[in-house]
């Protein structure tokens, strides 16, 4: 799973101009600039105007979403500000979503180069989906067990650069801004209660506790003040003392009271009043909302029923492979007994968090040199492995990837969950590392970030079906890289593929077909060797992120389908390194556009073969 935007992606990157700027002036400034571009007052050629639109749209995003600016390493970003999450600011932004589309309408697509037409189409698609999605009040779902100010604020503060006095001042500025952000969040949650738009109560059970873990007695033990416990060599002792004292004061005078208010509101008001239903379709306009999520997540026109049926077929296919792999271990018992054995036997678990993290690092080190046999292009940006932060580990998934930033000189990070070690089996570690690190998320995302000549919105794009489909496809490359030699690790890879197939069934089941949470958990348990804790966390994830989990299997199936087509059409001329470079070489694409591009690539390589005349 990639964490970044939304899901997604940092979950705080959701809306709004920087608090440090004047909302009205900025909005009018951007509005006027979009209008001027639409009028083409300077008489710019179509291609030049298109790229000016891309630059203006990116600048507006960086201004509206200062967390995102920090995240991608945008030099001119307001790195001391938070997104304005007031309802007024959100509505103002929604009113301006059509500005970019108005400019596009004035640019003749047919006059553009093929490369610019692709960027035009992707930009239009994103803009149209944003306009369509504005009808659904996602901003009222400002907190859940996987994200919100109780997780995203410390996450962002921890990744902010801290090399100069100015960068430390940005961190201090954000510390001082936390009360406003928290109060805006509470206002959104109150509006959600009034509108009947909340996460299900059962998924919120740990959220007050997550907030409580931030209320540490010793400020310098807070994850939000990590930067003030270690300073770069270039800072004088007097500057260090001043910055540390200001951070401690800000934490005690501003941060702690704000989070205490949030904790009290969550524990006494919000969680008790949250809805008891679990389906997205139980929300106002929920059927249309879920359909939108499904379409945007998968980039297909598949209905929930069709996806449900694909999932059932995949579960049956993978289950047969799991049965066959079980037989190679010599285990005497059925699949249910084997799954229970894998979940409970101590031989499959590490004794300490340190051992678990070192195990992941060892796998990553073995994966790195194997990339050259499968990829012509590998990223320059490095990555590392670290523990999921303690304030979120209980409700967090098994692992996730946090993209780095070449601009900010920040590596990517593969976060592994060390909570409840008896739920973190060794047999899942190879597949998980290949998904989150290389050749999965880190390789794909870092390559996209390093692509030259693409607009910024494409280099940092996050089409979920592509990104997560690639991550799951990457797991299947393990045998080519020397992994899954142990039958238990191979079974672990099948378990992870089954996990994503199960998602198709339970996500659509809960959100569109009337399944209960308990029914979904039981279906998962019957068909997977994942531990009960992991299964519960996963099911609750699907409940609060409706449709997101459908992207993995749908994306993987499309990439595998395209590879099979390329192998069939090209025969001995098929080169897996060239195929992978073609898939990754344009950044994250919607599946229909990826399909068209790979078929063009197949045709080009077929036409490139020269047939010699007889006797030559």
Coordinates of C-alpha atoms in Angstrom, one line a residue:
X1 CA 0.0 0.0 0.0
X2 CA 1.3 3.4 -0.9
X3 CA 0.7 6.3 1.5
X4 CA 0.9 9.6 0.0
X5 CA -1.9 11.4 -1.3
X6 CA -4.8 9.8 -0.1
X7 CA -4.5 7.1 0.3
X8 CA -4.2 6.5 0.0
X9 CA -1.8 8.6 -0.4
X10 CA -0.3 11.9 3.4
X11 CA -4.0 12.0 4.2
X12 CA -3.7 15.6 5.3
X13 CA -3.2 16.6 1.6
X14 CA -6.9 17.0 1.1
X15 CA -7.8 20.7 0.5
X16 CA -7.2 24.3 1.0
X17 CA -5.1 27.4 0.7
X18 CA -2.3 28.0 3.2
X19 CA -3.4 29.6 6.4
X20 CA -0.4 32.0 6.1
X21 CA -1.9 33.6 3.0
X22 CA -5.0 35.7 2.4
X23 CA -7.7 33.3 1.1
X24 CA -9.6 35.7 -0.9
X25 CA -6.7 37.4 -2.6
X26 CA -5.1 34.1 -3.6
X27 CA -8.3 32.7 -5.0
X28 CA -9.0 35.8 -7.1
X29 CA -5.3 35.9 -8.3
X30 CA -5.5 32.3 -9.6
X31 CA -9.0 32.9 -11.0
X32 CA -7.8 35.9 -12.9
X33 CA -4.7 34.0 -14.2
X34 CA -6.8 31.1 -15.4
X35 CA -9.2 33.5 -17.2
X36 CA -6.3 35.4 -18.8
X37 CA -5.0 32.0 -20.1
X38 CA -8.3 31.1 -21.5
X39 CA -8.5 34.4 -23.3
X40 CA -5.0 33.9 -24.6
X41 CA -4.2 37.5 -24.1
X42 CA -0.5 37.0 -25.0
X43 CA -1.3 35.0 -28.2
X44 CA 0.6 31.9 -27.1
X45 CA 0.7 28.8 -29.4
X46 CA -1.5 25.9 -28.2
X47 CA 1.3 23.7 -26.8
X48 CA 2.9 26.6 -25.0
X49 CA -0.5 27.6 -23.5
X50 CA -1.1 24.0 -22.5
X51 CA 2.1 23.8 -20.5
X52 CA 1.4 27.2 -19.0
X53 CA -1.9 25.7 -17.8
X54 CA -0.1 22.7 -16.3
X55 CA 2.4 25.0 -14.5
X56 CA -0.5 27.2 -13.2
X57 CA -2.5 24.3 -12.0
X58 CA 0.6 22.9 -10.2
X59 CA 1.3 26.2 -8.6
X60 CA -2.3 26.5 -7.4
X61 CA -2.1 23.0 -5.9
X62 CA 1.1 23.8 -4.1
X63 CA -0.5 27.0 -2.7
X64 CA -3.8 25.4 -1.8
X65 CA -2.1 22.3 -0.3
X66 CA 1.1 23.4 1.5
X67 CA 1.5 19.9 3.0
X68 CA 1.7 18.5 -0.5
X69 CA 4.3 21.1 -1.4
X70 CA 6.5 19.9 1.5
X71 CA 5.8 16.3 0.5
X72 CA 7.0 16.6 -3.1
X73 CA 9.8 19.1 -2.2
X74 CA 8.3 22.1 -4.0
X75 CA 10.9 24.9 -3.5
X76 CA 8.5 27.8 -3.3
X77 CA 6.0 26.1 -1.0
X78 CA 4.5 27.6 2.2
X79 CA 6.3 25.0 4.4
X80 CA 5.2 26.7 7.6
X81 CA 1.5 26.6 6.8
X82 CA -1.3 24.1 7.1
X83 CA -4.1 23.6 4.6
X84 CA -7.1 25.8 5.4
X85 CA -9.8 23.2 6.3
X86 CA -12.6 25.7 7.1
X87 CA -15.9 25.0 5.4
X88 CA -15.7 28.4 3.7
X89 CA -12.3 27.7 2.2
X90 CA -13.4 24.2 1.0
X91 CA -16.5 25.7 -0.7
X92 CA -14.3 28.4 -2.3
X93 CA -12.0 25.8 -3.7
X94 CA -14.8 23.7 -5.1
X95 CA -16.2 26.8 -6.9
X96 CA -12.9 27.2 -8.7
X97 CA -12.4 23.6 -9.8
X98 CA -13.8 24.3 -13.3
X99 CA -11.3 27.1 -14.0
X100 CA -8.7 24.7 -15.6
X101 CA -11.4 23.0 -17.7
X102 CA -12.4 26.3 -19.1
X103 CA -8.9 26.9 -20.3
X104 CA -8.7 23.4 -21.8
X105 CA -11.8 24.1 -23.9
X106 CA -9.9 26.9 -25.7
X107 CA -6.9 24.7 -26.6
X108 CA -7.3 22.7 -29.8
X109 CA -6.2 19.2 -28.9
X110 CA -5.7 18.1 -32.5
X111 CA -2.9 20.7 -32.9
X112 CA -0.8 19.1 -30.2
X113 CA 1.9 16.5 -30.4
X114 CA 1.1 12.9 -29.3
X115 CA 3.0 13.5 -26.1
X116 CA 1.1 16.7 -25.3
X117 CA -2.2 15.0 -26.3
X118 CA -1.6 12.4 -23.6
X119 CA -0.9 15.0 -21.0
X120 CA -4.0 17.0 -22.2
X121 CA -6.2 13.9 -21.8
X122 CA -4.8 13.0 -18.3
X123 CA -5.2 16.6 -17.1
X124 CA -8.8 16.8 -18.4
X125 CA -9.6 13.4 -16.8
X126 CA -8.3 14.5 -13.4
X127 CA -10.1 17.8 -13.6
X128 CA -13.4 16.4 -14.6
X129 CA -13.2 13.8 -11.9
X130 CA -12.5 16.5 -9.3
X131 CA -15.5 18.5 -10.4
X132 CA -17.7 15.4 -10.3
X133 CA -16.4 14.3 -6.9
X134 CA -17.2 17.7 -5.4
X135 CA -20.8 16.6 -4.9
X136 CA -19.8 14.1 -2.3
X137 CA -18.8 15.6 1.1
X138 CA -15.6 13.6 1.7
X139 CA -14.2 16.5 3.8
X140 CA -16.8 15.7 6.5
X141 CA -15.0 12.3 7.0
X142 CA -11.9 14.1 8.3
X143 CA -10.8 11.4 10.7
X144 CA -10.7 7.7 10.8
X145 CA -8.4 5.0 12.2
X146 CA -6.0 5.3 9.3
X147 CA -5.6 9.1 9.0
X148 CA -6.5 12.5 10.2
X149 CA -4.8 15.2 12.3
X150 CA -3.9 12.6 14.9
X151 CA -1.6 10.7 12.4
X152 CA -0.9 13.0 9.5
X153 CA 0.3 16.0 11.5
X154 CA 3.1 14.0 13.2
X155 CA 3.9 12.2 10.0
X156 CA 4.4 15.4 8.1
X157 CA 6.4 17.1 10.8
X158 CA 8.7 14.0 11.0
X159 CA 9.5 14.2 7.2
X160 CA 10.0 18.0 7.0
X161 CA 13.6 19.0 6.2
X162 CA 15.5 20.2 9.2
X163 CA 18.9 21.5 8.0
X164 CA 18.7 25.3 8.4
X165 CA 17.3 27.8 10.9
X166 CA 14.7 28.7 8.3
X167 CA 13.5 25.1 8.0
X168 CA 13.3 24.8 11.8
X169 CA 11.2 28.0 11.8
X170 CA 8.8 26.3 9.4
X171 CA 8.4 23.4 11.8
X172 CA 7.7 25.9 14.6
X173 CA 5.2 27.7 12.5
X174 CA 3.3 24.5 11.9
X175 CA 3.4 23.6 15.6
X176 CA 1.8 27.0 16.3
X177 CA -0.8 26.4 13.6
X178 CA -2.0 23.0 14.9
X179 CA -4.8 24.5 17.1
X180 CA -6.4 26.1 14.2
X181 CA -6.2 22.9 12.1
X182 CA -7.6 20.8 15.0
X183 CA -10.5 23.2 15.6
X184 CA -11.3 23.2 11.8
X185 CA -11.2 19.4 12.0
X186 CA -13.7 19.4 14.9
X187 CA -16.0 21.7 13.0
X188 CA -15.9 19.4 10.0
X189 CA -16.7 16.4 12.2
X190 CA -19.6 18.3 13.8
X191 CA -21.0 19.1 10.4
X192 CA -20.6 15.4 9.5
X193 CA -22.7 14.4 12.5
X194 CA -25.4 16.9 11.5
X195 CA -25.4 15.6 8.0
X196 CA -25.2 11.9 8.9
X197 CA -21.8 11.6 7.3
X198 CA -19.4 9.8 9.6
X199 CA -17.2 6.6 9.5
X200 CA -18.9 3.6 11.1
X201 CA -18.6 3.7 14.9
X202 CA -16.9 0.3 15.0
X203 CA -13.9 1.6 13.0
X204 CA -13.4 4.5 15.3
X205 CA -12.8 2.5 18.5
X206 CA -9.0 3.2 18.6
X207 CA -9.0 6.8 17.4
X208 CA -9.4 8.5 20.8
X209 CA -6.5 6.4 22.0
X210 CA -4.4 7.4 19.0
X211 CA -4.9 11.0 20.0
X212 CA -4.1 10.2 23.6
X213 CA -0.7 8.8 22.7
X214 CA 0.3 12.2 21.4
X215 CA -0.2 13.8 24.8
X216 CA 3.2 12.9 26.2
X217 CA 4.4 14.4 29.4
X218 CA 7.9 15.1 28.1
X219 CA 7.6 17.3 24.9
X220 CA 10.9 16.1 23.4
X221 CA 9.6 12.5 23.5
X222 CA 6.8 13.6 21.1
X223 CA 7.2 12.4 17.4
X224 CA 6.2 15.9 16.5
X225 CA 9.4 17.3 18.0
X226 CA 11.9 14.8 16.7
X227 CA 13.8 17.4 14.7
X228 CA 14.5 19.3 18.0
X229 CA 16.3 16.3 19.6
X230 CA 19.1 16.4 17.0
X231 CA 20.5 19.3 15.1
X232 CA 22.8 19.5 12.1
X233 CA 26.3 20.6 12.7
X234 CA 25.8 24.0 11.1
X235 CA 23.6 25.4 13.9
X236 CA 25.2 27.2 16.7
X237 CA 24.5 26.1 20.3
X238 CA 22.6 29.3 21.0
X239 CA 20.3 28.7 18.0
X240 CA 19.8 25.1 19.1
X241 CA 18.8 26.2 22.6
X242 CA 16.4 28.9 21.3
X243 CA 14.7 26.6 18.8
X244 CA 14.4 23.7 21.3
X245 CA 12.9 26.0 23.9
X246 CA 10.4 27.5 21.4
X247 CA 9.4 24.0 20.3
X248 CA 8.8 22.8 23.9
X249 CA 6.8 25.9 24.7
X250 CA 4.7 25.5 21.5
X251 CA 4.0 21.9 22.3
X252 CA 2.9 22.7 25.9
X253 CA 0.9 25.9 25.2
X254 CA -0.6 25.1 21.8
X255 CA -0.3 21.5 20.7
X256 CA -1.3 19.6 23.9
X257 CA -4.4 21.8 24.6
X258 CA -5.6 21.3 21.0
X259 CA -5.3 17.6 21.1
X260 CA -6.9 17.4 24.5
X261 CA -9.9 19.2 23.0
X262 CA -9.9 16.8 20.1
X263 CA -9.7 13.8 22.4
X264 CA -12.6 15.0 24.6
X265 CA -14.7 15.7 21.5
X266 CA -14.0 12.3 20.0
X267 CA -14.5 10.3 23.2
X268 CA -17.6 12.0 24.5
X269 CA -19.4 13.3 21.4
X270 CA -18.2 12.0 18.0
X271 CA -17.6 8.3 18.5
X272 CA -20.7 7.6 20.5
X273 CA -22.8 9.4 17.9
X274 CA -21.2 7.9 14.8
X275 CA -23.3 5.7 12.5
X276 CA -23.7 2.0 13.2
X277 CA -24.0 1.0 9.5
X278 CA -20.9 0.1 7.6
X279 CA -21.9 0.4 3.9
X280 CA -20.9 3.4 1.9
X281 CA -24.3 3.1 0.3
X282 CA -25.8 3.9 3.7
X283 CA -24.5 7.5 3.5
X284 CA -26.5 10.3 1.9
X285 CA -26.2 9.8 -1.9
X286 CA -24.1 6.7 -1.0
X287 CA -24.9 4.6 -4.0
X288 CA -23.6 7.2 -6.4
X289 CA -20.7 8.0 -4.1
X290 CA -19.6 4.3 -4.0
X291 CA -20.0 4.0 -7.8
X292 CA -17.8 7.1 -8.2
X293 CA -15.1 5.6 -5.9
X294 CA -15.1 2.3 -7.8
X295 CA -14.8 4.0 -11.1
X296 CA -12.1 6.4 -10.0
X297 CA -10.1 3.7 -8.1
X298 CA -10.2 1.1 -10.9
X299 CA -10.2 3.5 -13.9
X300 CA -12.7 1.1 -15.5
X301 CA -16.5 0.9 -16.1
X302 CA -16.8 -2.3 -14.2
X303 CA -19.8 -2.4 -11.9
X304 CA -19.6 -3.6 -8.3
X305 CA -21.4 -6.8 -9.2
X306 CA -18.9 -7.5 -12.1
X307 CA -15.9 -6.9 -9.8
X308 CA -17.5 -9.1 -7.1
X309 CA -17.7 -12.0 -9.7
X310 CA -14.1 -11.4 -10.8
X311 CA -13.1 -11.7 -7.2
X312 CA -14.9 -15.0 -6.7
X313 CA -13.2 -16.5 -9.8
X314 CA -9.8 -15.3 -8.6
X315 CA -10.4 -16.7 -5.1
X316 CA -11.2 -20.1 -6.6
X317 CA -8.1 -20.1 -8.9
X318 CA -5.7 -19.0 -6.2
X319 CA -7.1 -21.4 -3.7
X320 CA -6.3 -24.3 -6.0
X321 CA -2.7 -23.1 -6.2
X322 CA -2.6 -22.8 -2.5
X323 CA -3.7 -26.4 -2.2
X324 CA -1.0 -27.6 -4.5
X325 CA 1.7 -25.6 -2.6
X326 CA 0.5 -27.0 0.7
X327 CA 1.0 -30.5 -0.6
X328 CA 4.7 -29.8 -1.3
X329 CA 5.3 -29.1 2.4
X330 CA 4.1 -32.6 3.4
X331 CA 1.5 -31.1 5.8
X332 CA -1.1 -33.6 6.9
X333 CA -4.4 -31.7 7.0
X334 CA -6.8 -29.6 5.0
X335 CA -6.2 -26.0 3.9
X336 CA -8.0 -24.6 7.0
X337 CA -5.7 -26.6 9.3
X338 CA -2.7 -25.5 7.3
X339 CA -3.7 -21.8 7.5
X340 CA -4.2 -22.2 11.3
X341 CA -0.7 -23.8 11.6
X342 CA 0.9 -20.9 9.7
X343 CA -0.9 -18.4 11.9
X344 CA 0.1 -20.0 15.2
X345 CA 3.3 -22.0 15.1
X346 CA 6.1 -20.0 16.8
X347 CA 8.6 -21.1 14.2
X348 CA 7.1 -18.6 11.8
X349 CA 7.5 -15.5 13.9
X350 CA 10.4 -13.2 15.0
X351 CA 11.0 -12.7 18.7
X352 CA 11.7 -8.9 18.6
X353 CA 10.8 -5.9 16.5
X354 CA 14.5 -5.4 15.7
X355 CA 14.7 -8.9 14.2
X356 CA 11.6 -8.3 12.1
X357 CA 13.0 -5.0 10.7
X358 CA 16.4 -6.6 10.0
X359 CA 14.6 -9.4 8.2
X360 CA 12.9 -6.9 5.9
X361 CA 16.2 -5.1 5.3
X362 CA 17.9 -8.3 4.4
X363 CA 15.2 -9.1 1.8
X364 CA 15.5 -5.6 0.4
X365 CA 19.3 -5.9 0.0
X366 CA 18.8 -9.2 -1.9
X367 CA 16.1 -7.7 -4.1
X368 CA 18.2 -4.7 -5.2
X369 CA 20.8 -6.5 -7.4
X370 CA 18.2 -8.7 -9.0
X371 CA 16.5 -5.7 -10.6
X372 CA 18.9 -5.4 -13.6
X373 CA 17.6 -8.7 -15.1
X374 CA 14.0 -7.3 -15.2
X375 CA 14.4 -3.6 -15.8
X376 CA 16.4 -1.4 -18.2
X377 CA 15.7 1.6 -16.0
X378 CA 16.1 1.7 -12.2
X379 CA 15.7 4.8 -10.0
X380 CA 18.5 6.8 -8.5
X381 CA 16.5 7.7 -5.4
X382 CA 17.3 5.4 -2.4
X383 CA 14.9 3.9 0.1
X384 CA 15.0 2.4 3.6
X385 CA 13.0 0.3 6.0
X386 CA 11.7 1.5 9.4
X387 CA 8.9 0.7 11.9
X388 CA 5.4 2.0 11.7
X389 CA 5.1 4.8 14.3
X390 CA 3.9 3.7 17.7
X391 CA 1.0 6.2 17.7
X392 CA -0.7 4.4 14.8
X393 CA 0.6 0.8 14.8
X394 CA -2.4 -0.8 16.5
X395 CA -4.8 0.3 13.8
X396 CA -2.4 0.5 10.9
X397 CA -2.0 -2.1 8.1
X398 CA 0.8 -4.6 7.9
X399 CA 3.0 -2.2 5.9
X400 CA 3.0 0.8 3.7
X401 CA 5.3 2.8 1.5
X402 CA 5.9 6.6 1.9
X403 CA 7.4 8.1 -1.3
X404 CA 10.6 10.1 -1.1
X405 CA 11.4 13.3 -2.9
X406 CA 14.4 13.8 -5.2
X407 CA 13.8 17.6 -4.9
X408 CA 13.9 17.4 -1.1
X409 CA 16.7 14.8 -1.0
X410 CA 14.4 12.6 1.0
X411 CA 14.5 8.8 0.5
X412 CA 11.5 6.6 0.2
X413 CA 10.5 4.6 3.2
X414 CA 9.0 1.1 3.6
X415 CA 7.2 1.1 6.9
X416 CA 6.7 -2.3 8.5
X417 CA 4.3 -2.8 11.4
X418 CA 6.0 -4.4 14.5
X419 CA 2.9 -4.3 16.7
X420 CA 1.8 -7.7 18.0
X421 CA 4.8 -9.7 16.6
X422 CA 2.8 -12.9 16.8
X423 CA 0.7 -11.6 13.9
X424 CA 3.7 -10.8 11.6
X425 CA 4.8 -14.2 10.1
X426 CA 8.0 -14.6 8.3
X427 CA 6.4 -16.3 5.3
X428 CA 4.7 -13.1 4.2
X429 CA 7.9 -10.9 4.3
X430 CA 9.3 -11.6 0.9
X431 CA 6.1 -10.8 -1.0
X432 CA 5.5 -7.7 1.2
X433 CA 8.9 -6.3 0.6
X434 CA 8.7 -6.8 -3.2
X435 CA 5.3 -5.0 -3.1
X436 CA 6.2 -2.0 -0.9
X437 CA 9.9 -1.5 -1.9
X438 CA 11.4 -3.0 -5.1
X439 CA 10.3 -3.9 -7.7
X440 CA 7.0 -2.5 -6.3
X441 CA 6.1 0.9 -5.0
X442 CA 9.6 2.4 -4.6
X443 CA 10.8 1.5 -8.0
X444 CA 7.7 2.6 -9.8
X445 CA 7.1 5.8 -8.0
X446 CA 10.8 6.9 -7.9
X447 CA 11.1 6.2 -11.7
X448 CA 8.0 8.4 -12.2
X449 CA 9.5 11.2 -10.1
X450 CA 12.7 11.1 -12.1
X451 CA 11.1 11.1 -15.6
X452 CA 12.3 14.1 -17.6
X453 CA 10.1 16.3 -19.8
X454 CA 6.8 15.4 -18.1
X455 CA 4.5 18.0 -16.4
X456 CA 4.8 17.9 -12.6
X457 CA 1.2 16.6 -12.2
X458 CA 2.2 13.4 -14.1
X459 CA 5.5 12.9 -12.3
X460 CA 3.6 12.9 -9.0
X461 CA 0.4 11.3 -10.2
X462 CA -1.2 8.5 -8.2
X463 CA -3.6 6.6 -10.4
X464 CA -4.5 3.9 -7.8
X465 CA -5.2 1.1 -10.2
X466 CA -1.8 1.6 -11.8
X467 CA 0.2 2.2 -8.6
X468 CA -1.3 -0.6 -6.6
X469 CA -1.8 -2.9 -9.6
X470 CA 1.9 -2.6 -10.2
X471 CA 2.7 -3.3 -6.6
X472 CA 0.8 -6.6 -6.7
X473 CA 2.2 -7.5 -10.1
X474 CA 5.7 -6.9 -8.6
X475 CA 5.0 -9.6 -6.1
X476 CA 4.7 -12.1 -8.9
X477 CA 8.2 -11.3 -10.1
X478 CA 9.7 -12.8 -7.0
X479 CA 10.6 -16.2 -8.5
X480 CA 12.5 -14.5 -11.4
X481 CA 14.4 -12.6 -8.7
X482 CA 15.4 -15.7 -6.7
X483 CA 12.7 -15.5 -4.0
X484 CA 9.9 -17.9 -2.9
X485 CA 12.4 -20.8 -2.9
X486 CA 10.9 -22.0 0.4
X487 CA 7.4 -23.4 -0.1
X488 CA 6.1 -21.4 2.9
X489 CA 7.3 -18.1 1.3
X490 CA 5.6 -19.2 -2.0
X491 CA 2.5 -19.9 0.0
X492 CA 2.9 -16.4 1.5
X493 CA 3.0 -14.9 -2.0
X494 CA -0.2 -16.8 -2.8
X495 CA -1.7 -15.6 0.4
X496 CA -1.0 -12.0 -0.6
X497 CA -2.5 -12.5 -4.0
X498 CA -5.5 -14.2 -2.3
X499 CA -5.7 -11.2 0.0
X500 CA -6.2 -8.9 -3.0
X501 CA -8.7 -11.2 -4.6
X502 CA -10.7 -11.4 -1.4
X503 CA -10.8 -7.6 -1.4
X504 CA -12.8 -7.6 -4.6
X505 CA -15.4 -9.8 -2.9
X506 CA -15.7 -8.2 0.5
X507 CA -15.4 -4.5 -0.5
X508 CA -18.2 -4.9 -3.0
X509 CA -20.0 -7.2 -0.7
X510 CA -20.1 -4.8 2.2
X511 CA -20.7 -1.6 0.3
X512 CA -23.2 -2.7 -2.4
X513 CA -24.5 -6.1 -1.6
X514 CA -25.5 -6.0 2.1
X515 CA -22.7 -8.0 3.6
X516 CA -22.1 -7.5 7.3
X517 CA -18.6 -6.8 8.8
X518 CA -18.7 -10.2 10.4
X519 CA -19.5 -11.9 7.1
X520 CA -16.6 -10.2 5.4
X521 CA -14.2 -11.2 8.2
X522 CA -15.3 -14.8 8.0
X523 CA -14.9 -14.9 4.2
X524 CA -11.4 -13.5 4.6
X525 CA -10.5 -16.1 7.3
X526 CA -11.8 -19.0 5.4
X527 CA -9.8 -18.1 2.3
X528 CA -6.5 -16.8 3.8
X529 CA -3.8 -17.6 6.2
X530 CA -3.6 -13.9 7.3
X531 CA -3.9 -13.6 11.1
X532 CA -7.2 -12.5 12.7
X533 CA -5.7 -9.2 13.8
X534 CA -4.6 -8.4 10.3
X535 CA -7.9 -9.5 8.8
X536 CA -9.8 -7.2 11.2
X537 CA -7.6 -4.3 10.4
X538 CA -8.0 -4.9 6.7
X539 CA -11.7 -5.2 6.8
X540 CA -12.0 -2.0 8.8
X541 CA -9.7 -0.3 6.2
X542 CA -12.1 -1.3 3.3
X543 CA -15.0 0.0 5.3
X544 CA -13.5 3.5 5.7
X545 CA -11.9 3.6 2.2
X546 CA -14.7 2.3 0.1
X547 CA -13.5 1.1 -3.3
X548 CA -9.8 1.9 -2.9
X549 CA -8.8 -1.8 -2.3
X550 CA -10.4 -2.8 -5.6
X551 CA -7.6 -1.2 -7.5
X552 CA -4.9 -3.8 -6.7
X553 CA -6.3 -6.9 -8.3
X554 CA -8.0 -5.1 -11.2
X555 CA -4.7 -3.3 -12.0
X556 CA -2.6 -6.4 -11.6
X557 CA -4.9 -8.4 -13.9
X558 CA -4.6 -5.7 -16.6
X559 CA -0.8 -5.6 -16.5
X560 CA -0.6 -9.4 -16.6
X561 CA -3.1 -9.5 -19.5
X562 CA -0.9 -6.9 -21.4
X563 CA 2.3 -8.9 -20.7
X564 CA 0.6 -12.1 -21.9
X565 CA -0.5 -10.3 -25.1
X566 CA 3.0 -8.9 -25.7
X567 CA 4.6 -12.4 -25.2
X568 CA 2.1 -14.0 -27.6
X569 CA 2.4 -11.3 -30.3
X570 CA 6.2 -10.9 -30.1
X571 CA 7.2 -14.4 -29.4
X572 CA 11.0 -14.7 -29.2
X573 CA 11.3 -11.0 -29.7
X574 CA 9.6 -10.3 -26.4
X575 CA 12.0 -8.6 -23.9
X576 CA 10.7 -8.4 -20.4
X577 CA 13.1 -5.5 -19.5
X578 CA 11.7 -3.4 -22.4
X579 CA 8.2 -4.3 -21.5
X580 CA 8.6 -3.2 -18.0
X581 CA 10.2 0.1 -19.1
X582 CA 7.3 0.7 -21.5
X583 CA 4.8 0.1 -18.7
X584 CA 6.6 2.5 -16.3
X585 CA 8.0 5.0 -18.7
X586 CA 5.0 7.5 -18.7
X587 CA 4.2 7.6 -15.0
X588 CA 1.0 6.2 -13.5
X589 CA -1.7 5.9 -16.2
X590 CA -5.4 4.9 -16.1
X591 CA -5.7 1.3 -17.2
X592 CA -7.5 2.1 -20.5
X593 CA -4.7 4.5 -21.5
X594 CA -2.0 2.0 -20.4
X595 CA -3.7 -0.6 -22.5
X596 CA -3.7 1.6 -25.6
X597 CA 0.0 2.6 -25.1
X598 CA 1.2 -1.0 -24.6
X599 CA -0.6 -2.2 -27.7
X600 CA 1.0 0.6 -29.7
X601 CA 4.4 -0.5 -28.2
X602 CA 3.7 -4.1 -29.3
X603 CA 2.8 -2.9 -32.8
X604 CA 5.9 -0.8 -33.1
X605 CA 8.2 -3.6 -32.0
X606 CA 6.4 -6.0 -34.5
X607 CA 6.9 -3.5 -37.3
X608 CA 10.5 -3.0 -36.4
X609 CA 11.4 -6.5 -37.3
X610 CA 13.0 -6.6 -40.7
X611 CA 12.2 -9.7 -42.9
X612 CA 15.1 -10.4 -45.3
X613 CA 14.2 -11.5 -48.8
X614 CA 14.9 -15.1 -49.9
X615 CA 18.5 -15.7 -50.7
X616 CA 19.7 -12.6 -48.9

